[in-house]
Amino acid sequence: GNNEEASTSSGSSGEGAEKKELTVQFVPSQNADTLEAKAKPLEKLLSDELDRAVKVSVSTDYNTIVEAMASKKVDVGFLPPTAYVLAKDQGAADVILQAQRYGVNDKDGSPTDELVDSYKSMFIVKKDSGIDSLEDLKGKKIGYQNVTSSAGYVWPAASLMDVGLDPLKDVQPVTLKGHDQAVISLLNGDIDAAVTFQDARTIVQKDYEDVFDQTKVIHYTEPIPNDTVAVQSDMDEDLRKEIQEAFINIGKDEEGKKIIRDIYTHEGYVKSDDSKFEIVREYGEKVKTE
Amino acid sequence: MNNILLQSPKRTGKKIRNGAILAIVIAIYIWAFAGMPALEFKDTSKEIVSAIFSGLLHPDWDYVYYPDGEDLLRGLLDTLAIALLGTVIAGLLCVPFSFWAAKNIVKNKGISGAGKFVLSFIRVFPDIIMALLFIKAVGPGSFSGVLALGIGSIGMLGKLFSEDIESIDLGATEALVATGANPIKAIWFAVLPQVLPSYLSFLLYRFEINVRAATILGVIGAGGIGTPLIFALSVRDWERVGIILLGIIIMVAIIDFCSGKIRARLT
Amino acid sequence: MIEFKNVSKVYPNGTKGLNNINLTMQKGEFIVVVGLSGAGKSTLLRSVNRLHEVSGGEIIVNGKSITKAKGRNLYEIRRDIGMIFQNFNLVKRSSVLRNVLSGRVGYHSTLRMMLGMFPQHDKELALKALDRVNILEKAYSRADELSGGQQQRVSIARALAQEAKIILADEPVASLDPLTTKQVMDDLKRINEELGITTVVNLHFIDLARQYATRIIGLRAGEVVFDGSVDEATDEKFAEIYGRPIQDEELMGVAK
Amino acid sequence: MIEFKNVSKVYPNGTKGLNNINLTMQKGEFIVVVGLSGAGKSTLLRSVNRLHEVSGGEIIVNGKSITKAKGRNLYEIRRDIGMIFQNFNLVKRSSVLRNVLSGRVGYHSTLRMMLGMFPQHDKELALKALDRVNILEKAYSRADELSGGQQQRVSIARALAQEAKIILADEPVASLDPLTTKQVMDDLKRINEELGITTVVNLHFIDLARQYATRIIGLRAGEVVFDGSVDEATDEKFAEIYGRPIQDEELMGVAK
Amino acid sequence: MKTVQVKQNKTVHYNKMSSKKVKHILTFILLLLFIYLSGKQVEFSLSSLATGLPNMGDLIVQMVPPNWAYFSNITAPILDTLRMAVLGTTFGALLAIPIALLSARNIFQTKLITIPARFVLNLIRTIPDLLLAAIFVAIFGIGPIPGVFALTGFSLGIIAKLIYESIESIDKGPLEAMTAVGANKVKWIMFGVIPQVLPQYISFVLYTFEVNVRAAAVLGLVGAGGIGLFYEQTLGFFEYDKTSSLIVYTLIVVLIIDYISTKTREKLV
Ligand SMILES: Nc1ncnc2c1ncn2[C@@H]1O[C@H](COP(=O)(O)OP(=O)(O)OP(=O)(O)O)[C@@H](O)[C@H]1O
Ligand SMILES: Nc1ncnc2c1ncn2[C@@H]1O[C@H](COP(=O)(O)OP(=O)(O)OP(=O)(O)O)[C@@H](O)[C@H]1O
Ligand SMILES: [Mg+2]
Ligand SMILES: [Mg+2]
């Protein structure tokens, strides 16, 4: 019954419940330095793999995608880890896959040749600031992202708590919109330290060339799980399997890989399950503001 | 001739009241300015502003048309469709609200006040939540954008339009009443022709706003050129931003030109 | 027949518009109401079709109390009263024909009127009314393209098309040239005589009043200070209506 | 002194407003312009201070060609010409005093006017002008609170405060009651006589024209068809100005 | 004779009428066609709206009742927002005056002035708030200042557009009177135009102020604080009861502004 609602219009292959159109929504992860707002290429890849009509849309706000999954209007969603956990806890989504990326060289932000399913966040300060460790941040202005952001708030806040600093009270928190904005605010002295994914400085490098010379990293956080591919909770097992395989195949196929890399900066997908996200819940609990 | 008249005869009570209002206004400005930090130009401003402008001045022409879709033209077309439908929906739905809220049509102050309240309520409802509601209903995509814009625009259109209704010449209405017309007939024959030009002008104005509201809808994936614009802004791809902006500017200019022509016809 | 029974009107700001008026206007009379600016002429006229609510007393129009009528009944009484306004009150942006046709809306259902479906008969009636006031050729012009005199005639045509039994005219000839004035007054008179329509006209011009009226009513400060035939309305009577108690400030320099 | 030299005016839509007008108006004259609606009276008046651009010919005001003047010169010529409009043209929402003061703006620097700093002298002048038309006590009322006659007097006061040498009045008494009409006309006449201000008035009323004018100009279809003293303006002449070649459609039913 | 005349006239006019009518009908059909095509483009479907409508209920249920306790948390950001709105609206309103005057065709008859002025106005209105914000943040750093400037640009666009249209519809009479009095352009505007449009101007400024209070999202985006950030946060944690507190709080503020604006307008009109 619910699948019926999920499919807004039946495409060319609209016969039988199995062949209902699949709706997919993509929310880019925060740690991407190139983005294309494109849906068509993925649509084509997936419908070839699944042999059914697929409708892909892109959005930058994961709240909407979770709500849409909860009301069965979206079948498959690309969710960042924190968003996934919230969605799961609402009974709206189950993770089936995680995206893989190349790791990041600590030194200059360039990619390594090792595929990973997690990324890190980091604290950066100005080179000449005299701040060398997390402890030095006491009383300083720190640029966070929204409190729901894994790399922009949750993980760094946990790091601060590990060294005994309250992330909101022992430093002066400043909320910024966008990791690029955080780097720029650091550069122009509005804040003393910024937390960003690794390595957001490459985005700003386009506009401000010597950003790597002017800033330094004082701390890396624990690894943060990569983006998930989650499906709405009512989906039957068979379809889940099909979708899992489809994504994995796309990641292995040369042409498919090129597309997901160019557009979504993904290198491939691996199976995943909810247990991998316990860490997200833990961290969430740990830094919960109220 | 009496010289007393050289002084304005405003009563002292009124003078005190005006003085008090002035004092309050000044206090508000002091309060507002006091909350502002000192104005300073940041070190990064030169590089970054010049990067932005050089990007804007060298738009990414390739983006205008891709054979396989998802380019500027397709995005603008989608935006245009969303804005047009959103405006049509709002244009139809705002009419009953406007008459409800106009105090020269609904003589009972309480009832017209309630109409005004409803319009205010619609206006404070943030676009993003409006869109969220419709995404839950019909799923993400242009259709939810249309509905969000359509319902969200009622607040503003209703307010402007009801104020316009309040300012019409009631003489013609009186003439209709005198012939024995009931209120609906009187509105139809005497009010509507008078407010039609400004109604259409508000609609065209709102249409243009809705075209630009695509930016906001883009955040939540409700279709149109907004999504690529947000993506380009967030990765600081200024060339892409430049071409999208150029596209919007040209589209808005065309709309403005056409709406000017239409309005000239109407008045 | 119009009957005023102890009619009073106090405006919300306290101004007394009418003060205990008792009058009976017979069918077929041509009544001219005269009086200074602010005497209450407009208030009197507008009370008849209840464009103003009176504050006391009752007005009976053709046997029915308009002051007590409600809804449909009220609309129907009004349908039988045509009104010509000083400032025409045309819908400027609509065509002349549509303005005239709007006099007919009282006869048809609301839905029908919203669809603008006037029967052929109404259109003919409207065109005939326009023809009668000699501006048939302007039928499809927009009302605001007409000169003042022409607009006034459209508003007369509207009242004619309404097939009213009573016509109220509030200063119908102000700002018209003498020729047009004569035309408009002649036309009102003719309608009055030919169709037996009771006509009540507010006027500022004594000579016109004398020329056209069968009966003259003089108002001052909301009260009837004269009511009689043209013969009785001597120059002295007029002086009384207008003249004597003029406040000092109403006089300009010379008079001092 | 106002001189019209071969003045013509064709409206953009092709209507001939004025057709080769040649006139000389002497200082101190009280001229009444009469003519049918649409004869070109307003057009004539509005050409004098160039509210309308003429299409041909030249108009000389006190020795200077207003049709050729530009910028400052134009403003200064206009400053010396007061105009009274039929529909008053007051800023409804401003006070009476401010409306009258606005007649003085030609005398002061732009900056000063932007700050609204009128000298004491101007205020006195404005109040005197209001006193002269007997509505001094309304000085601080808003213009839209006044009755029509009072608004007309404000517009006369504005022209007076302007200390103009010429006054143009376009149907200044339309829609006024007979008493106010007399007051307004008396006042114009008095100003004309006392201050020697050249006065040109458009009127529809023959008797008023005869009573007040020193000279009457009759227009028809944009041409001067009569120009002479009051004595010369016999009833026959008026009939000629107004009457004879009236188009059929201008006549209402009765006349046929 | 007469009837013939009537008939002649009738036919002539009906003919005239029909060509106009055809034009109207064609325009109408064209509009319907556009609407139809747009409907296809966005996949308009009343049935999916009808079946999906109950889903909205889930969300609305979560929004009521608002979390009253949250009110105390958001008072400070609301005040911040108000502060920025006050300044942004003021600057925008001041800058709008010259642009609106230059754009109005009854003030400047020559297209040489009105067309460039309108072009500038269009340009200002087209720049998305986000870009405006990005530029100002780059110049002035984070904080309320770029917020104020972004709102200035935003208000300028709204007010100038609305006000120039009302200037174009003012009563010509007083303008003529000012011309006749010998006023130059500036005096003419001061005494003929400004008093006539002042009520609308004030009403539009207050309206824009209200819009600016709601434009919190923009302010949040430039890191200027304000309530935009809080919308994002509460939505991010799916705390809809708090979101509705934000809405209610804003509604209260807006209603107060509305009340003041109505009173002010009544005093002025
Ligand atoms: N809406 C109103 N509110 C308050 N007072 C009013 C209103 N309308 C008219 N009056 C006052 O009522 C009195 C009678 O007004 P009315 O309009 O009947 O006069 P009138 O005889 O028609 O004058 P005029 O010849 O100037 O048209 C006047 O003193 C007027 O000021
Ligand atoms: N703006 C205009 N555009 C086109 N034609 C006009 C315009 N103003 C006036 N006319 C025409 O010019 C002619 C002269 O008009 P004008 O206003 O001077 O007449 P008038 O003598 O003042 O008439 P009235 O007594 O009705 O005021 C008329 O035929 C009129 O229709
Ligand atoms: Mg009256
Ligand atoms: Mg005229």
Coordinates of C-alpha atoms in Angstrom, one line a residue, chain D residues 1-235:
Chain D
M1 CA 0.1 92.1 -20.7
I2 CA -0.4 88.9 -22.5
E3 CA 0.0 88.6 -26.3
F4 CA -1.0 85.6 -28.4
K5 CA 0.6 85.5 -31.8
N6 CA -0.8 83.0 -34.2
V7 CA -1.1 80.5 -31.4
S8 CA -2.3 77.0 -32.4
K9 CA -2.6 73.8 -30.4
V10 CA -3.1 70.4 -31.8
Y11 CA -3.5 67.6 -29.3
P12 CA -1.5 64.4 -29.9
N13 CA -4.7 62.6 -30.9
G14 CA -5.3 65.2 -33.6
T15 CA -7.9 67.3 -31.9
K16 CA -7.5 71.0 -32.6
G17 CA -7.6 72.7 -29.3
L18 CA -6.7 76.2 -30.5
N19 CA -6.6 77.5 -34.1
N20 CA -4.5 80.5 -34.9
I21 CA -5.4 82.7 -32.0
N22 CA -4.3 86.3 -32.0
L23 CA -5.2 88.3 -28.9
T24 CA -3.7 91.0 -26.7
M25 CA -4.8 91.2 -23.1
Q26 CA -4.0 94.5 -21.4
K27 CA -2.8 95.0 -17.8
G28 CA -5.7 95.4 -15.4
E29 CA -8.4 93.9 -17.7
F30 CA -11.0 91.5 -16.3
I31 CA -11.5 89.2 -19.1
V32 CA -14.1 86.4 -19.2
V33 CA -13.8 83.7 -21.7
V34 CA -17.0 81.9 -22.7
G35 CA -17.8 79.1 -25.0
L36 CA -19.3 75.7 -25.2
S37 CA -17.8 72.7 -23.5
G38 CA -14.8 71.6 -25.6
A39 CA -14.5 75.1 -27.2
G40 CA -10.9 75.4 -26.1
K41 CA -11.3 77.7 -23.0
S42 CA -9.1 75.6 -20.8
T43 CA -6.6 75.1 -23.5
L44 CA -6.3 78.8 -24.0
L45 CA -5.7 79.4 -20.3
R46 CA -3.3 76.6 -19.9
S47 CA -1.2 77.8 -22.8
V48 CA -0.6 81.1 -21.0
N49 CA 1.6 79.6 -18.3
R50 CA 2.6 76.7 -20.6
L51 CA 0.9 73.9 -18.7
H52 CA 0.2 72.9 -22.2
E53 CA 2.8 73.3 -24.9
V54 CA 1.4 75.1 -27.9
S55 CA 2.1 73.6 -31.3
G56 CA 2.5 76.9 -33.2
G57 CA 2.8 80.6 -32.6
E58 CA 4.1 82.5 -29.6
I59 CA 2.8 83.8 -26.3
I60 CA 4.4 86.9 -24.8
V61 CA 3.8 87.5 -21.1
N62 CA 4.9 90.9 -19.8
G63 CA 7.3 91.3 -22.7
K64 CA 8.9 87.9 -22.3
S65 CA 8.2 84.9 -24.6
I66 CA 7.0 82.1 -22.3
T67 CA 6.8 79.7 -25.2
K68 CA 10.6 80.1 -25.7
A69 CA 11.6 80.4 -22.0
K70 CA 13.6 77.7 -20.4
G71 CA 14.6 76.6 -16.8
R72 CA 14.9 79.6 -14.4
N73 CA 13.4 82.1 -16.8
L74 CA 10.4 79.9 -17.3
Y75 CA 9.9 79.4 -13.5
E76 CA 10.1 83.2 -13.0
I77 CA 7.6 84.0 -15.6
R78 CA 5.3 81.4 -14.1
R79 CA 5.8 82.8 -10.6
D80 CA 4.1 86.0 -11.8
I81 CA 1.1 84.1 -13.1
G82 CA -1.3 82.7 -10.5
M83 CA -3.7 80.0 -11.5
I84 CA -7.0 78.9 -10.0
F85 CA -8.2 75.5 -11.1
Q86 CA -11.7 74.3 -11.4
N87 CA -11.0 71.4 -9.2
F88 CA -8.8 73.4 -6.8
N89 CA -5.8 71.2 -7.2
L90 CA -4.9 71.3 -3.5
V91 CA -2.8 68.8 -1.8
K92 CA -5.6 67.3 0.1
R93 CA -3.5 65.9 2.9
S94 CA -1.6 69.1 3.6
S95 CA -2.8 71.9 5.8
V96 CA -4.5 74.9 4.2
L97 CA -1.6 77.1 5.2
R98 CA 1.0 74.8 3.6
N99 CA -1.1 74.8 0.4
V100 CA -1.1 78.6 0.4
L101 CA 2.6 78.7 1.2
S102 CA 3.3 76.5 -1.7
G103 CA 2.5 79.5 -3.9
R104 CA 5.6 81.1 -2.5
V105 CA 8.2 78.5 -3.5
G106 CA 9.2 80.3 -6.6
Y107 CA 10.7 83.0 -4.5
H108 CA 13.2 81.0 -2.5
S109 CA 16.2 78.7 -3.0
T110 CA 15.6 75.1 -3.6
L111 CA 17.5 74.0 -0.5
R112 CA 15.5 76.3 1.7
M113 CA 12.3 74.9 0.3
M114 CA 13.4 71.3 0.8
L115 CA 13.8 72.1 4.5
G116 CA 10.4 73.8 4.4
M117 CA 11.8 77.0 5.9
F118 CA 9.5 79.7 4.8
P119 CA 10.4 83.2 6.1
Q120 CA 8.1 84.8 8.6
H121 CA 7.1 87.3 5.9
D122 CA 5.7 84.6 3.7
K123 CA 3.7 83.1 6.5
E124 CA 2.2 86.6 7.2
L125 CA 1.5 86.9 3.5
A126 CA -0.2 83.6 3.4
L127 CA -2.3 84.3 6.4
K128 CA -3.3 87.7 5.0
A129 CA -4.4 86.0 1.8
L130 CA -6.5 83.5 3.8
D131 CA -7.9 86.4 5.7
R132 CA -8.8 88.2 2.6
V133 CA -10.9 85.2 1.4
N134 CA -12.3 84.9 4.9
I135 CA -11.1 81.5 5.9
L136 CA -8.3 82.5 8.1
E137 CA -9.6 80.3 10.9
K138 CA -9.1 77.2 8.7
A139 CA -5.4 77.9 8.3
Y140 CA -4.3 74.8 10.2
S141 CA -7.1 72.5 9.0
R142 CA -6.3 69.8 6.4
A143 CA -7.5 70.8 3.0
D144 CA -9.8 67.8 2.6
E145 CA -11.8 68.8 5.7
L146 CA -13.1 71.9 3.8
S147 CA -16.3 72.2 1.8
G148 CA -15.9 72.8 -1.9
G149 CA -16.4 76.5 -1.7
Q150 CA -13.8 76.8 1.0
Q151 CA -11.3 74.8 -1.0
Q152 CA -11.9 77.0 -3.9
R153 CA -11.1 80.0 -1.7
V154 CA -7.9 78.3 -0.5
S155 CA -6.8 78.0 -4.1
I156 CA -7.6 81.7 -4.6
A157 CA -5.5 82.5 -1.5
R158 CA -2.6 80.5 -3.0
A159 CA -2.7 82.6 -6.1
L160 CA -2.9 85.8 -4.0
A161 CA 0.0 84.8 -1.8
Q162 CA 2.0 84.2 -4.9
E163 CA 1.8 88.0 -5.5
A164 CA 1.2 87.3 -9.1
K165 CA 0.6 90.0 -11.7
I166 CA -1.8 87.9 -13.7
I167 CA -4.5 85.6 -12.4
L168 CA -5.9 82.8 -14.6
A169 CA -9.0 81.2 -13.3
D170 CA -10.5 78.1 -15.0
E171 CA -14.2 77.8 -14.1
P172 CA -13.6 78.9 -10.5
V173 CA -17.3 78.9 -9.5
A174 CA -18.5 75.6 -10.9
S175 CA -20.4 73.6 -8.3
L176 CA -20.5 76.5 -5.8
D177 CA -23.7 77.7 -4.4
P178 CA -25.0 81.1 -5.6
L179 CA -23.8 82.8 -2.5
T180 CA -20.3 81.4 -2.6
T181 CA -20.2 82.1 -6.3
K182 CA -20.9 85.7 -5.7
Q183 CA -18.3 85.8 -3.0
V184 CA -15.6 84.3 -5.1
M185 CA -16.4 86.5 -8.2
D186 CA -16.5 89.6 -6.0
D187 CA -13.2 88.7 -4.6
L188 CA -11.6 88.2 -8.0
K189 CA -13.1 91.5 -9.1
R190 CA -11.8 93.3 -6.0
I191 CA -8.3 91.9 -6.4
N192 CA -8.4 92.9 -10.0
E193 CA -9.5 96.4 -9.2
E194 CA -7.5 97.1 -6.1
L195 CA -4.2 95.6 -7.2
G196 CA -4.6 96.1 -10.9
I197 CA -4.0 92.4 -11.5
T198 CA -4.9 91.2 -15.0
T199 CA -7.5 88.5 -14.6
V200 CA -8.7 86.0 -17.1
V201 CA -11.6 83.8 -16.1
N202 CA -13.3 80.9 -17.9
L203 CA -17.0 80.9 -17.2
H204 CA -20.2 79.1 -18.2
F205 CA -22.6 81.7 -16.9
I206 CA -23.6 84.5 -19.2
D207 CA -25.0 86.7 -16.4
L208 CA -21.9 86.4 -14.4
A209 CA -19.8 87.2 -17.4
R210 CA -21.9 90.4 -18.0
Q211 CA -21.8 91.3 -14.4
Y212 CA -18.0 91.1 -13.8
A213 CA -16.1 91.3 -17.0
T214 CA -14.6 94.4 -18.6
R215 CA -14.1 92.4 -21.8
I216 CA -15.6 89.1 -23.1
I217 CA -13.9 86.7 -25.4
G218 CA -16.0 84.0 -27.1
L219 CA -14.4 80.8 -28.3
R220 CA -15.8 78.2 -30.6
A221 CA -13.9 75.2 -31.9
G222 CA -10.6 76.7 -30.9
E223 CA -11.2 80.0 -32.6
V224 CA -12.1 83.5 -31.3
V225 CA -15.6 84.2 -32.5
F226 CA -16.2 87.2 -30.3
D227 CA -14.0 89.8 -28.6
G228 CA -15.5 92.9 -27.2
S229 CA -16.8 94.9 -24.3
V230 CA -19.7 93.8 -22.2
D231 CA -22.0 96.2 -24.0
E232 CA -21.2 94.6 -27.3
A233 CA -21.9 91.1 -26.0
T234 CA -25.6 91.1 -26.7
D235 CA -27.9 88.2 -26.3

